[in-house]
Amino acid sequence: MKRNPILRIVAKFLIPLIILFALYVQFHGDFGPGGGFQAGVIFSAALILYALVFGLEAAEKIIPPHILRLLASAGVVLYASVGVVSLFLGANYLDYSVLGSTQIKGQHLGILLVELGVGMTVTAVMLIIFFAFAGRGRP
Amino acid sequence: MIDLIINIILLTFLAITAIAIIRTTNLFATIMLFGIFSLLSATLFVVMDALDVAFTEAAVGAGISTILMLTTLALTKNHNEKRSHAHRPWLPLAVVTITGMALVYGTLDIPGFGDPAAPANTHVAQYYINNALPETGVPNIVTAVLASYRGFDTLGEVAVIFTAGVAVLLLLGGKPSSPNSNPRTNKKREEDET
């Protein structure tokens, strides 16, 4: 597929838009449909499209596998540590109300961080699974 | 009324796709039909105003899982088994018919769609609808429930996804095995050395 100009140009045009849409879904999840899960899948779809058109090696240069493993773990750690912080601030585990000056601000910050953690883990795990499957086909 | 017509059309397409999935023997076509099935389900969720679920179904069901099945198909070199017509389909047909009738009988007790008196809508749903915006300041109730009220569950879901990634890495993550690095012979060699 590397020599097909139509695919290359359409992919180059689409990938930034897909990533932009993923970021919109990630950070606009409070107001519209979406959230970390969907955004993570859409973000990984952009990189999978890149891998399909430009080759697996090129995609692995953008996000090396060890970064992906770090990202997947970091998402879970970020989520869990938000809960630990709220524990230390004197509330229940994952009660975000104490994170900000008011309850609403705390909830906003908590939900933002938690969704970010979800998005990081989902993006990384989807790409890990895709690279693991697609990488088996290499000679 | 227009919802009903759209639902009937979509459900007809779903049934046609399901029958086509059963009938095709070409694995590539089956995977593509799976994707179409997911996309039709996502459209049905949109008609039912479940936008977050539709989003997930379209992205995961029609997108990522289709890609993953295609990469798996590329690995398994497209083995198309010729189906043998020797077996008698009567017992499976009876099982499927009876199960289907039991399921249809079960739907008779299901409350109507969006019924405010349904048990699912009278328990905590009322609390979320009344208090999600003043308590969390998040207009999308689904996000408020998912990330805040049920944050513990979502942490579990993230852990499940992480575990899936770890499991795939453990099974497939290493370099593809070359003939002289077969794990079994390696193990044997280690035993010999010790």
PDB file of N, CA, C and O in Angstrom, chain B residues 146-187:
ATOM      1  N   LEU B 146     -20.585   7.780  34.971  1.00  0.00           N
ATOM      2  CA  LEU B 146     -19.456   6.913  34.629  1.00  0.00           C
ATOM      3  C   LEU B 146     -18.206   7.300  35.405  1.00  0.00           C
ATOM      4  O   LEU B 146     -17.520   6.459  35.977  1.00  0.00           O
ATOM      5  N   ALA B 147     -17.899   8.596  35.429  1.00  0.00           N
ATOM      6  CA  ALA B 147     -16.608   9.012  35.981  1.00  0.00           C
ATOM      7  C   ALA B 147     -16.697   9.357  37.456  1.00  0.00           C
ATOM      8  O   ALA B 147     -15.718   9.210  38.173  1.00  0.00           O
ATOM      9  N   SER B 148     -17.859   9.839  37.919  1.00  0.00           N
ATOM     10  CA  SER B 148     -17.914  10.320  39.297  1.00  0.00           C
ATOM     11  C   SER B 148     -18.675   9.375  40.221  1.00  0.00           C
ATOM     12  O   SER B 148     -18.090   8.797  41.132  1.00  0.00           O
ATOM     13  N   TYR B 149     -19.974   9.178  39.964  1.00  0.00           N
ATOM     14  CA  TYR B 149     -20.762   8.345  40.872  1.00  0.00           C
ATOM     15  C   TYR B 149     -20.272   6.902  40.854  1.00  0.00           C
ATOM     16  O   TYR B 149     -20.188   6.238  41.874  1.00  0.00           O
ATOM     17  N   ARG B 150     -19.972   6.406  39.637  1.00  0.00           N
ATOM     18  CA  ARG B 150     -19.509   5.029  39.506  1.00  0.00           C
ATOM     19  C   ARG B 150     -18.027   4.985  39.155  1.00  0.00           C
ATOM     20  O   ARG B 150     -17.592   4.165  38.364  1.00  0.00           O
ATOM     21  N   GLY B 151     -17.258   5.920  39.733  1.00  0.00           N
ATOM     22  CA  GLY B 151     -15.834   5.970  39.426  1.00  0.00           C
ATOM     23  C   GLY B 151     -15.111   4.682  39.747  1.00  0.00           C
ATOM     24  O   GLY B 151     -14.177   4.289  39.055  1.00  0.00           O
ATOM     25  N   PHE B 152     -15.570   4.004  40.779  1.00  0.00           N
ATOM     26  CA  PHE B 152     -14.930   2.757  41.182  1.00  0.00           C
ATOM     27  C   PHE B 152     -15.079   1.696  40.097  1.00  0.00           C
ATOM     28  O   PHE B 152     -14.120   1.001  39.759  1.00  0.00           O
ATOM     29  N   ASP B 153     -16.299   1.594  39.539  1.00  0.00           N
ATOM     30  CA  ASP B 153     -16.535   0.625  38.459  1.00  0.00           C
ATOM     31  C   ASP B 153     -15.646   0.922  37.265  1.00  0.00           C
ATOM     32  O   ASP B 153     -15.071   0.022  36.650  1.00  0.00           O
ATOM     33  N   THR B 154     -15.549   2.237  36.929  1.00  0.00           N
ATOM     34  CA  THR B 154     -14.774   2.603  35.746  1.00  0.00           C
ATOM     35  C   THR B 154     -13.296   2.302  35.962  1.00  0.00           C
ATOM     36  O   THR B 154     -12.601   1.892  35.035  1.00  0.00           O
ATOM     37  N   LEU B 155     -12.821   2.488  37.215  1.00  0.00           N
ATOM     38  CA  LEU B 155     -11.439   2.099  37.517  1.00  0.00           C
ATOM     39  C   LEU B 155     -11.249   0.604  37.235  1.00  0.00           C
ATOM     40  O   LEU B 155     -10.235   0.195  36.652  1.00  0.00           O
ATOM     41  N   GLY B 156     -12.263  -0.192  37.628  1.00  0.00           N
ATOM     42  CA  GLY B 156     -12.196  -1.624  37.342  1.00  0.00           C
ATOM     43  C   GLY B 156     -12.150  -1.896  35.853  1.00  0.00           C
ATOM     44  O   GLY B 156     -11.379  -2.737  35.389  1.00  0.00           O
ATOM     45  N   GLU B 157     -12.950  -1.148  35.071  1.00  0.00           N
ATOM     46  CA  GLU B 157     -12.965  -1.355  33.616  1.00  0.00           C
ATOM     47  C   GLU B 157     -11.611  -1.034  33.009  1.00  0.00           C
ATOM     48  O   GLU B 157     -11.111  -1.765  32.143  1.00  0.00           O
ATOM     49  N   VAL B 158     -11.001   0.075  33.480  1.00  0.00           N
ATOM     50  CA  VAL B 158      -9.685   0.440  32.961  1.00  0.00           C
ATOM     51  C   VAL B 158      -8.679  -0.651  33.300  1.00  0.00           C
ATOM     52  O   VAL B 158      -7.828  -1.011  32.480  1.00  0.00           O
ATOM     53  N   ALA B 159      -8.805  -1.203  34.517  1.00  0.00           N
ATOM     54  CA  ALA B 159      -7.898  -2.284  34.904  1.00  0.00           C
ATOM     55  C   ALA B 159      -8.097  -3.500  34.005  1.00  0.00           C
ATOM     56  O   ALA B 159      -7.127  -4.173  33.641  1.00  0.00           O
ATOM     57  N   VAL B 160      -9.366  -3.766  33.618  1.00  0.00           N
ATOM     58  CA  VAL B 160      -9.637  -4.899  32.732  1.00  0.00           C
ATOM     59  C   VAL B 160      -8.961  -4.678  31.380  1.00  0.00           C
ATOM     60  O   VAL B 160      -8.310  -5.581  30.827  1.00  0.00           O
ATOM     61  N   ILE B 161      -9.087  -3.451  30.835  1.00  0.00           N
ATOM     62  CA  ILE B 161      -8.470  -3.159  29.535  1.00  0.00           C
ATOM     63  C   ILE B 161      -6.957  -3.289  29.625  1.00  0.00           C
ATOM     64  O   ILE B 161      -6.308  -3.878  28.757  1.00  0.00           O
ATOM     65  N   PHE B 162      -6.397  -2.764  30.726  1.00  0.00           N
ATOM     66  CA  PHE B 162      -4.951  -2.864  30.931  1.00  0.00           C
ATOM     67  C   PHE B 162      -4.530  -4.331  30.990  1.00  0.00           C
ATOM     68  O   PHE B 162      -3.531  -4.737  30.374  1.00  0.00           O
ATOM     69  N   THR B 163      -5.321  -5.140  31.717  1.00  0.00           N
ATOM     70  CA  THR B 163      -4.996  -6.561  31.823  1.00  0.00           C
ATOM     71  C   THR B 163      -5.045  -7.236  30.462  1.00  0.00           C
ATOM     72  O   THR B 163      -4.193  -8.087  30.151  1.00  0.00           O
ATOM     73  N   ALA B 164      -6.034  -6.837  29.629  1.00  0.00           N
ATOM     74  CA  ALA B 164      -6.116  -7.414  28.280  1.00  0.00           C
ATOM     75  C   ALA B 164      -4.851  -7.100  27.497  1.00  0.00           C
ATOM     76  O   ALA B 164      -4.285  -7.977  26.823  1.00  0.00           O
ATOM     77  N   GLY B 165      -4.393  -5.830  27.603  1.00  0.00           N
ATOM     78  CA  GLY B 165      -3.165  -5.458  26.905  1.00  0.00           C
ATOM     79  C   GLY B 165      -1.978  -6.260  27.394  1.00  0.00           C
ATOM     80  O   GLY B 165      -1.163  -6.750  26.600  1.00  0.00           O
ATOM     81  N   VAL B 166      -1.877  -6.441  28.725  1.00  0.00           N
ATOM     82  CA  VAL B 166      -0.759  -7.203  29.290  1.00  0.00           C
ATOM     83  C   VAL B 166      -0.822  -8.656  28.808  1.00  0.00           C
ATOM     84  O   VAL B 166       0.204  -9.246  28.447  1.00  0.00           O
ATOM     85  N   ALA B 167      -2.051  -9.209  28.776  1.00  0.00           N
ATOM     86  CA  ALA B 167      -2.192 -10.604  28.359  1.00  0.00           C
ATOM     87  C   ALA B 167      -1.760 -10.775  26.907  1.00  0.00           C
ATOM     88  O   ALA B 167      -1.041 -11.730  26.565  1.00  0.00           O
ATOM     89  N   VAL B 168      -2.184  -9.830  26.037  1.00  0.00           N
ATOM     90  CA  VAL B 168      -1.788  -9.928  24.626  1.00  0.00           C
ATOM     91  C   VAL B 168      -0.274  -9.801  24.498  1.00  0.00           C
ATOM     92  O   VAL B 168       0.364 -10.534  23.723  1.00  0.00           O
ATOM     93  N   LEU B 169       0.322  -8.892  25.291  1.00  0.00           N
ATOM     94  CA  LEU B 169       1.782  -8.738  25.239  1.00  0.00           C
ATOM     95  C   LEU B 169       2.477 -10.022  25.671  1.00  0.00           C
ATOM     96  O   LEU B 169       3.476 -10.433  25.069  1.00  0.00           O
ATOM     97  N   LEU B 170       1.939 -10.672  26.713  1.00  0.00           N
ATOM     98  CA  LEU B 170       2.561 -11.901  27.192  1.00  0.00           C
ATOM     99  C   LEU B 170       2.465 -13.007  26.149  1.00  0.00           C
ATOM    100  O   LEU B 170       3.402 -13.773  25.957  1.00  0.00           O
ATOM    101  N   LEU B 171       1.313 -13.064  25.456  1.00  0.00           N
ATOM    102  CA  LEU B 171       1.111 -14.154  24.494  1.00  0.00           C
ATOM    103  C   LEU B 171       1.799 -13.881  23.171  1.00  0.00           C
ATOM    104  O   LEU B 171       2.420 -14.771  22.588  1.00  0.00           O
ATOM    105  N   LEU B 172       1.693 -12.634  22.658  1.00  0.00           N
ATOM    106  CA  LEU B 172       2.150 -12.332  21.300  1.00  0.00           C
ATOM    107  C   LEU B 172       3.237 -11.278  21.259  1.00  0.00           C
ATOM    108  O   LEU B 172       3.718 -10.943  20.197  1.00  0.00           O
ATOM    109  N   GLY B 173       3.631 -10.739  22.427  1.00  0.00           N
ATOM    110  CA  GLY B 173       4.457  -9.540  22.414  1.00  0.00           C
ATOM    111  C   GLY B 173       5.873  -9.756  21.936  1.00  0.00           C
ATOM    112  O   GLY B 173       6.470  -8.855  21.368  1.00  0.00           O
ATOM    113  N   GLY B 174       6.426 -10.951  22.177  1.00  0.00           N
ATOM    114  CA  GLY B 174       7.820 -11.173  21.837  1.00  0.00           C
ATOM    115  C   GLY B 174       8.037 -11.202  20.349  1.00  0.00           C
ATOM    116  O   GLY B 174       7.127 -11.030  19.550  1.00  0.00           O
ATOM    117  N   LYS B 175       9.263 -11.374  19.951  1.00  0.00           N
ATOM    118  CA  LYS B 175       9.572 -11.512  18.522  1.00  0.00           C
ATOM    119  C   LYS B 175       8.928 -12.790  18.000  1.00  0.00           C
ATOM    120  O   LYS B 175       8.854 -13.782  18.713  1.00  0.00           O
ATOM    121  N   PRO B 176       8.419 -12.766  16.762  1.00  0.00           N
ATOM    122  CA  PRO B 176       7.841 -13.990  16.211  1.00  0.00           C
ATOM    123  C   PRO B 176       8.861 -15.122  16.219  1.00  0.00           C
ATOM    124  O   PRO B 176      10.018 -14.927  15.883  1.00  0.00           O
ATOM    125  N   SER B 177       8.391 -16.302  16.648  1.00  0.00           N
ATOM    126  CA  SER B 177       9.326 -17.384  16.910  1.00  0.00           C
ATOM    127  C   SER B 177       9.888 -17.937  15.601  1.00  0.00           C
ATOM    128  O   SER B 177       9.153 -18.287  14.693  1.00  0.00           O
ATOM    129  N   SER B 178      11.199 -17.989  15.532  1.00  0.00           N
ATOM    130  CA  SER B 178      11.852 -18.614  14.385  1.00  0.00           C
ATOM    131  C   SER B 178      12.007 -20.101  14.693  1.00  0.00           C
ATOM    132  O   SER B 178      11.864 -20.524  15.838  1.00  0.00           O
ATOM    133  N   PRO B 179      12.258 -20.934  13.667  1.00  0.00           N
ATOM    134  CA  PRO B 179      12.248 -22.384  13.875  1.00  0.00           C
ATOM    135  C   PRO B 179      13.171 -22.858  14.998  1.00  0.00           C
ATOM    136  O   PRO B 179      12.830 -23.795  15.698  1.00  0.00           O
ATOM    137  N   ASN B 180      14.342 -22.194  15.180  1.00  0.00           N
ATOM    138  CA  ASN B 180      15.266 -22.710  16.199  1.00  0.00           C
ATOM    139  C   ASN B 180      15.071 -22.039  17.551  1.00  0.00           C
ATOM    140  O   ASN B 180      15.894 -22.185  18.442  1.00  0.00           O
ATOM    141  N   SER B 181      13.990 -21.265  17.717  1.00  0.00           N
ATOM    142  CA  SER B 181      13.731 -20.720  19.046  1.00  0.00           C
ATOM    143  C   SER B 181      12.355 -21.162  19.524  1.00  0.00           C
ATOM    144  O   SER B 181      11.600 -20.402  20.103  1.00  0.00           O
ATOM    145  N   ASN B 182      12.022 -22.407  19.238  1.00  0.00           N
ATOM    146  CA  ASN B 182      10.756 -22.967  19.715  1.00  0.00           C
ATOM    147  C   ASN B 182      10.800 -23.075  21.236  1.00  0.00           C
ATOM    148  O   ASN B 182      11.766 -23.592  21.792  1.00  0.00           O
ATOM    149  N   PRO B 183       9.792 -22.551  21.943  1.00  0.00           N
ATOM    150  CA  PRO B 183       9.850 -22.554  23.398  1.00  0.00           C
ATOM    151  C   PRO B 183      10.042 -23.952  23.977  1.00  0.00           C
ATOM    152  O   PRO B 183      10.745 -24.121  24.974  1.00  0.00           O
ATOM    153  N   ARG B 184       9.430 -24.948  23.343  1.00  0.00           N
ATOM    154  CA  ARG B 184       9.511 -26.286  23.916  1.00  0.00           C
ATOM    155  C   ARG B 184      10.946 -26.803  23.862  1.00  0.00           C
ATOM    156  O   ARG B 184      11.487 -27.312  24.835  1.00  0.00           O
ATOM    157  N   THR B 185      11.601 -26.617  22.687  1.00  0.00           N
ATOM    158  CA  THR B 185      12.970 -27.103  22.577  1.00  0.00           C
ATOM    159  C   THR B 185      13.884 -26.293  23.479  1.00  0.00           C
ATOM    160  O   THR B 185      14.816 -26.836  24.064  1.00  0.00           O
ATOM    161  N   ASN B 186      13.589 -24.981  23.611  1.00  0.00           N
ATOM    162  CA  ASN B 186      14.395 -24.166  24.513  1.00  0.00           C
ATOM    163  C   ASN B 186      14.330 -24.711  25.934  1.00  0.00           C
ATOM    164  O   ASN B 186      15.334 -24.813  26.627  1.00  0.00           O
ATOM    165  N   LYS B 187      13.105 -25.044  26.354  1.00  0.00           N
ATOM    166  CA  LYS B 187      12.912 -25.548  27.699  1.00  0.00           C
ATOM    167  C   LYS B 187      13.707 -26.841  27.879  1.00  0.00           C
ATOM    168  O   LYS B 187      14.383 -27.048  28.873  1.00  0.00           O
TER     169      LYS B 187
END
